[in-house]
Tab-separated table of C-alpha atoms in Angstrom:
chain	number	residue	atom	x	y	z
A	1	UNK	CA	97.548	68.640	69.754
A	2	UNK	CA	98.704	72.041	70.546
A	3	UNK	CA	102.254	73.149	70.653
A	4	UNK	CA	103.668	75.088	73.421
A	5	UNK	CA	106.676	77.023	74.044
A	6	UNK	CA	108.224	77.868	77.554
A	7	UNK	CA	110.021	80.910	78.560
A	8	UNK	CA	113.339	80.381	80.299
A	9	UNK	CA	113.557	81.548	83.864
A	10	UNK	CA	117.217	82.555	83.648
A	11	UNK	CA	118.488	85.070	86.140
A	12	UNK	CA	115.455	84.844	88.478
A	13	UNK	CA	116.597	85.230	92.250
A	14	UNK	CA	114.590	83.183	94.643
A	15	UNK	CA	114.492	83.890	98.373
A	16	UNK	CA	112.661	81.560	100.661
A	17	UNK	CA	110.562	82.889	103.455
A	18	UNK	CA	110.705	81.529	107.059
A	19	UNK	CA	108.228	82.582	109.864
A	20	UNK	CA	109.024	83.897	113.205
A	21	UNK	CA	110.120	80.633	114.435
A	22	UNK	CA	112.642	80.129	111.691
A	23	UNK	CA	110.479	77.460	109.939
A	24	UNK	CA	110.087	77.689	106.088
A	25	UNK	CA	106.686	78.907	105.099
A	26	UNK	CA	107.072	77.224	101.581
A	27	UNK	CA	106.774	80.502	99.926
A	28	UNK	CA	109.440	82.517	98.236
A	29	UNK	CA	109.948	86.036	96.743
A	30	UNK	CA	111.099	85.958	93.090
A	31	UNK	CA	113.250	88.827	91.557
A	32	UNK	CA	114.036	88.898	87.866
A	33	UNK	CA	117.676	90.170	87.998
A	34	UNK	CA	117.408	91.423	84.304
A	35	UNK	CA	114.442	93.539	84.943
A	36	UNK	CA	115.792	97.012	84.380
A	37	UNK	CA	112.887	98.483	86.059
A	38	UNK	CA	113.518	96.793	89.278
A	39	UNK	CA	115.594	99.674	90.768
A	40	UNK	CA	113.043	102.160	89.458
A	41	UNK	CA	110.162	100.190	91.173
A	42	UNK	CA	112.306	100.239	94.467
A	43	UNK	CA	112.769	103.905	94.199
A	44	UNK	CA	109.012	104.513	93.579
A	45	UNK	CA	108.310	102.285	96.468
A	46	UNK	CA	110.311	104.397	98.868
A	47	UNK	CA	108.671	107.635	97.392
A	48	UNK	CA	105.321	106.159	97.950
A	49	UNK	CA	106.141	105.030	101.449
A	50	UNK	CA	107.056	108.585	102.358
A	51	UNK	CA	103.848	109.804	100.696
A	52	UNK	CA	101.846	107.246	102.635
A	53	UNK	CA	103.452	108.328	106.110
A	54	UNK	CA	102.613	112.126	105.340
A	55	UNK	CA	99.130	111.120	104.392
A	56	UNK	CA	98.313	109.174	107.694
A	57	UNK	CA	99.846	111.929	109.783
A	58	UNK	CA	97.769	114.445	107.868
A	59	UNK	CA	94.715	112.241	108.303
A	60	UNK	CA	95.341	112.108	112.197
A	61	UNK	CA	95.859	115.771	112.436
A	62	UNK	CA	92.657	116.489	110.544
A	63	UNK	CA	90.667	113.922	112.562
A	64	UNK	CA	92.091	115.323	115.838
A	65	UNK	CA	90.782	118.824	115.053
A	66	UNK	CA	87.223	117.704	114.547
A	67	UNK	CA	84.835	117.957	117.211
A	68	UNK	CA	84.349	114.579	118.709
A	69	UNK	CA	81.132	112.701	119.589
A	70	UNK	CA	80.046	109.357	120.682
A	71	UNK	CA	80.144	106.542	117.954
A	72	UNK	CA	78.032	103.637	117.459
A	73	UNK	CA	80.001	101.365	119.625
A	74	UNK	CA	82.812	101.481	122.066
A	75	UNK	CA	84.742	104.168	119.990
A	76	UNK	CA	84.085	107.789	119.564
A	77	UNK	CA	83.594	108.990	115.868
A	78	UNK	CA	87.033	110.469	115.773
A	79	UNK	CA	88.546	107.187	117.204
A	80	UNK	CA	86.747	105.203	114.545
A	81	UNK	CA	87.886	107.663	111.833
A	82	UNK	CA	91.536	107.208	112.973
A	83	UNK	CA	91.039	103.380	112.717
A	84	UNK	CA	89.671	103.623	109.221
A	85	UNK	CA	92.419	105.971	108.095
A	86	UNK	CA	94.975	103.533	109.583
A	87	UNK	CA	93.256	100.651	107.763
A	88	UNK	CA	93.569	102.596	104.406
A	89	UNK	CA	97.323	103.289	105.224
A	90	UNK	CA	97.965	99.650	105.578
A	91	UNK	CA	96.295	99.024	102.235
A	92	UNK	CA	98.610	101.742	100.813
A	93	UNK	CA	101.556	100.462	102.244
A	94	UNK	CA	100.889	96.919	100.968
A	95	UNK	CA	100.546	98.205	97.444
A	96	UNK	CA	103.607	100.032	97.879
A	97	UNK	CA	105.672	96.965	98.925
A	98	UNK	CA	104.056	94.886	96.245
A	99	UNK	CA	105.102	97.396	93.669
A	100	UNK	CA	108.832	96.135	94.469
A	101	UNK	CA	108.304	92.711	95.764
A	102	UNK	CA	105.745	91.537	93.313
A	103	UNK	CA	102.052	91.332	93.602
A	104	UNK	CA	100.934	89.263	96.574
A	105	UNK	CA	104.236	89.105	98.066
A	106	UNK	CA	103.700	91.450	101.103
A	107	UNK	CA	100.970	88.929	102.107
A	108	UNK	CA	103.493	86.096	101.700
A	109	UNK	CA	105.926	87.970	104.108
A	110	UNK	CA	103.098	88.751	106.551
A	111	UNK	CA	102.591	84.919	106.647
A	112	UNK	CA	98.981	85.289	107.939
A	113	UNK	CA	99.678	88.360	110.143
A	114	UNK	CA	97.648	91.472	109.580
A	115	UNK	CA	99.633	94.476	108.091
A	116	UNK	CA	101.134	96.839	110.854
A	117	UNK	CA	102.472	100.341	111.250
A	118	UNK	CA	106.324	99.324	111.179
A	119	UNK	CA	105.764	96.858	108.283
A	120	UNK	CA	107.813	98.834	105.701
A	121	UNK	CA	110.727	99.312	107.968
A	122	UNK	CA	110.823	95.821	109.198
A	123	UNK	CA	110.423	94.361	105.726
A	124	UNK	CA	113.271	96.834	104.495
A	125	UNK	CA	115.356	95.428	107.392
A	126	UNK	CA	115.001	91.654	106.551
A	127	UNK	CA	115.545	92.429	102.714
A	128	UNK	CA	118.698	94.478	103.410
A	129	UNK	CA	121.051	91.260	102.953
A	130	UNK	CA	119.816	90.709	99.393
A	131	UNK	CA	119.624	94.297	98.227
A	132	UNK	CA	123.231	94.129	97.220
A	133	UNK	CA	122.646	91.175	94.811
A	134	UNK	CA	119.588	92.864	93.300
A	135	UNK	CA	121.448	96.137	92.694
A	136	UNK	CA	124.592	94.711	91.420
A	137	UNK	CA	122.640	92.791	88.711
A	138	UNK	CA	120.732	95.928	87.921
A	139	UNK	CA	124.268	97.633	87.312
A	140	UNK	CA	125.338	94.609	85.230
A	141	UNK	CA	122.258	94.877	83.036
A	142	UNK	CA	122.910	98.472	82.483
A	143	UNK	CA	126.701	97.973	81.603
A	144	UNK	CA	125.601	95.238	79.080
A	145	UNK	CA	123.085	97.598	77.413
A	146	UNK	CA	125.764	100.230	77.148
A	147	UNK	CA	128.207	97.765	75.873
A	148	UNK	CA	125.865	96.414	73.446
A	149	UNK	CA	124.582	99.711	72.043
A	150	UNK	CA	127.650	101.821	72.239
A	151	UNK	CA	129.400	102.891	68.914
A	152	UNK	CA	132.339	100.830	68.239
A	153	UNK	CA	135.510	101.909	66.679
A	154	UNK	CA	134.904	99.878	63.558
A	155	UNK	CA	131.548	101.369	63.139
A	156	UNK	CA	132.792	104.851	62.933
A	157	UNK	CA	133.050	105.181	59.285
A	158	UNK	CA	134.282	108.947	59.504
A	159	UNK	CA	137.590	108.112	61.275
Protein backbone atom coordinates (compact mmCIF):
# COMPACT_ATOMS: atom_id res chain seq x y z
CA UNK A 1 0.00 0.00 0.00
CA UNK A 2 1.33 3.43 -0.94
CA UNK A 3 1.17 6.37 1.40
CA UNK A 4 -0.10 9.66 0.02
CA UNK A 5 0.17 13.26 1.06
CA UNK A 6 -2.19 15.97 -0.04
CA UNK A 7 -1.42 19.64 -0.24
CA UNK A 8 -3.86 22.06 1.29
CA UNK A 9 -5.67 24.42 -1.04
CA UNK A 10 -5.76 27.34 1.36
CA UNK A 11 -6.28 30.78 -0.08
CA UNK A 12 -7.43 29.55 -3.47
CA UNK A 13 -9.94 32.01 -4.90
CA UNK A 14 -12.44 30.31 -7.20
CA UNK A 15 -14.67 32.19 -9.62
CA UNK A 16 -17.45 30.41 -11.48
CA UNK A 17 -18.02 31.05 -15.17
CA UNK A 18 -21.41 31.75 -16.73
CA UNK A 19 -22.28 31.69 -20.41
CA UNK A 20 -23.84 34.61 -22.30
CA UNK A 21 -27.29 33.53 -21.05
CA UNK A 22 -26.23 33.65 -17.40
CA UNK A 23 -26.16 29.86 -17.01
CA UNK A 24 -23.22 28.26 -15.21
CA UNK A 25 -20.80 26.44 -17.51
CA UNK A 26 -19.62 24.25 -14.64
CA UNK A 27 -16.12 25.66 -15.10
CA UNK A 28 -14.25 28.00 -12.80
CA UNK A 29 -11.04 30.00 -12.65
CA UNK A 30 -8.73 29.44 -9.71
CA UNK A 31 -6.25 31.95 -8.34
CA UNK A 32 -3.74 31.16 -5.62
CA UNK A 33 -3.96 34.27 -3.47
CA UNK A 34 -0.60 33.51 -1.88
CA UNK A 35 1.17 33.34 -5.23
CA UNK A 36 3.54 36.30 -5.07
CA UNK A 37 4.08 36.04 -8.84
CA UNK A 38 0.40 36.65 -9.65
CA UNK A 39 0.80 40.46 -9.91
CA UNK A 40 3.98 39.95 -11.94
CA UNK A 41 2.15 37.67 -14.37
CA UNK A 42 -0.67 40.23 -14.66
CA UNK A 43 1.87 42.90 -15.50
CA UNK A 44 3.59 40.66 -18.07
CA UNK A 45 0.19 39.80 -19.53
CA UNK A 46 -0.55 43.48 -20.14
CA UNK A 47 2.91 44.00 -21.68
CA UNK A 48 2.44 40.96 -23.95
CA UNK A 49 -0.98 42.23 -25.02
CA UNK A 50 0.49 45.59 -26.08
CA UNK A 51 3.26 43.75 -27.95
CA UNK A 52 0.64 41.56 -29.67
CA UNK A 53 -1.33 44.62 -30.77
CA UNK A 54 1.81 46.21 -32.20
CA UNK A 55 2.71 42.94 -33.93
CA UNK A 56 -0.66 42.56 -35.68
CA UNK A 57 -0.71 46.21 -36.74
CA UNK A 58 2.78 45.85 -38.21
CA UNK A 59 1.83 42.62 -39.99
CA UNK A 60 -1.21 44.25 -41.54
CA UNK A 61 0.87 47.23 -42.71
CA UNK A 62 3.54 44.96 -44.20
CA UNK A 63 0.95 42.79 -45.97
CA UNK A 64 -0.98 45.77 -47.31
CA UNK A 65 2.20 47.14 -48.94
CA UNK A 66 2.80 43.92 -50.87
CA UNK A 67 1.59 43.58 -54.39
CA UNK A 68 -1.62 41.57 -54.27
CA UNK A 69 -2.49 38.67 -56.52
CA UNK A 70 -5.29 36.14 -56.80
CA UNK A 71 -5.16 33.40 -54.20
CA UNK A 72 -6.07 29.74 -54.38
CA UNK A 73 -9.67 30.28 -53.38
CA UNK A 74 -12.01 33.20 -52.91
CA UNK A 75 -9.43 35.40 -51.17
CA UNK A 76 -6.44 37.21 -52.63
CA UNK A 77 -2.95 36.34 -51.36
CA UNK A 78 -2.90 39.46 -49.17
CA UNK A 79 -6.32 38.71 -47.74
CA UNK A 80 -5.20 35.16 -46.91
CA UNK A 81 -1.99 36.48 -45.35
CA UNK A 82 -3.97 38.89 -43.15
CA UNK A 83 -6.29 36.08 -42.06
CA UNK A 84 -3.28 33.92 -41.15
CA UNK A 85 -1.69 36.82 -39.26
CA UNK A 86 -4.91 37.37 -37.31
CA UNK A 87 -5.09 33.66 -36.50
CA UNK A 88 -1.53 33.90 -35.11
CA UNK A 89 -2.52 37.03 -33.19
CA UNK A 90 -5.38 35.14 -31.54
CA UNK A 91 -2.96 32.37 -30.50
CA UNK A 92 -0.64 34.98 -29.00
CA UNK A 93 -3.54 36.63 -27.15
CA UNK A 94 -4.72 33.29 -25.77
CA UNK A 95 -1.22 32.51 -24.50
CA UNK A 96 -1.03 36.02 -23.05
CA UNK A 97 -4.29 35.61 -21.12
CA UNK A 98 -3.37 32.09 -20.00
CA UNK A 99 -0.19 33.51 -18.49
CA UNK A 100 -2.34 35.31 -15.91
CA UNK A 101 -5.49 33.19 -15.79
CA UNK A 102 -3.80 29.79 -15.88
CA UNK A 103 -3.22 27.32 -18.68
CA UNK A 104 -6.47 26.53 -20.50
CA UNK A 105 -8.46 29.20 -18.65
CA UNK A 106 -8.96 31.38 -21.73
CA UNK A 107 -10.69 28.43 -23.42
CA UNK A 108 -12.93 28.08 -20.34
CA UNK A 109 -13.95 31.73 -20.65
CA UNK A 110 -14.50 31.41 -24.39
CA UNK A 111 -16.90 28.53 -23.64
CA UNK A 112 -16.70 27.07 -27.15
CA UNK A 113 -16.40 30.40 -28.93
CA UNK A 114 -13.40 31.06 -31.14
CA UNK A 115 -10.92 33.75 -30.05
CA UNK A 116 -11.78 37.23 -31.29
CA UNK A 117 -10.07 40.59 -31.66
CA UNK A 118 -11.53 42.32 -28.57
CA UNK A 119 -11.14 39.25 -26.35
CA UNK A 120 -8.46 40.78 -24.10
CA UNK A 121 -10.52 43.91 -23.44
CA UNK A 122 -13.72 41.94 -22.84
CA UNK A 123 -12.02 39.55 -20.43
CA UNK A 124 -10.36 42.46 -18.63
CA UNK A 125 -13.78 44.05 -18.20
CA UNK A 126 -15.46 40.91 -16.83
CA UNK A 127 -12.53 40.23 -14.48
CA UNK A 128 -12.48 43.80 -13.13
CA UNK A 129 -14.77 43.06 -10.14
CA UNK A 130 -12.36 40.45 -8.76
CA UNK A 131 -9.10 42.32 -9.40
CA UNK A 132 -9.24 44.15 -6.07
CA UNK A 133 -9.46 40.83 -4.24
CA UNK A 134 -6.45 39.51 -6.11
CA UNK A 135 -4.36 42.66 -5.57
CA UNK A 136 -5.26 43.04 -1.90
CA UNK A 137 -4.10 39.52 -1.19
CA UNK A 138 -0.85 40.11 -3.07
CA UNK A 139 -0.28 43.19 -0.90
CA UNK A 140 -1.08 41.12 2.20
CA UNK A 141 1.50 38.51 1.19
CA UNK A 142 4.14 41.19 0.67
CA UNK A 143 3.34 42.63 4.09
CA UNK A 144 3.56 39.18 5.70
CA UNK A 145 6.95 38.56 4.08
CA UNK A 146 8.27 41.95 5.18
CA UNK A 147 6.97 41.38 8.69
CA UNK A 148 8.42 37.89 8.93
CA UNK A 149 11.87 38.76 7.62
CA UNK A 150 12.39 42.33 8.78
CA UNK A 151 14.85 42.77 11.65
CA UNK A 152 13.19 42.94 15.04
CA UNK A 153 14.46 45.14 17.84
CA UNK A 154 15.35 42.16 20.02
CA UNK A 155 17.43 40.74 17.14
CA UNK A 156 19.63 43.85 17.03
CA UNK A 157 22.51 42.98 19.34
CA UNK A 158 24.40 46.21 18.75
CA UNK A 159 21.80 48.44 20.40
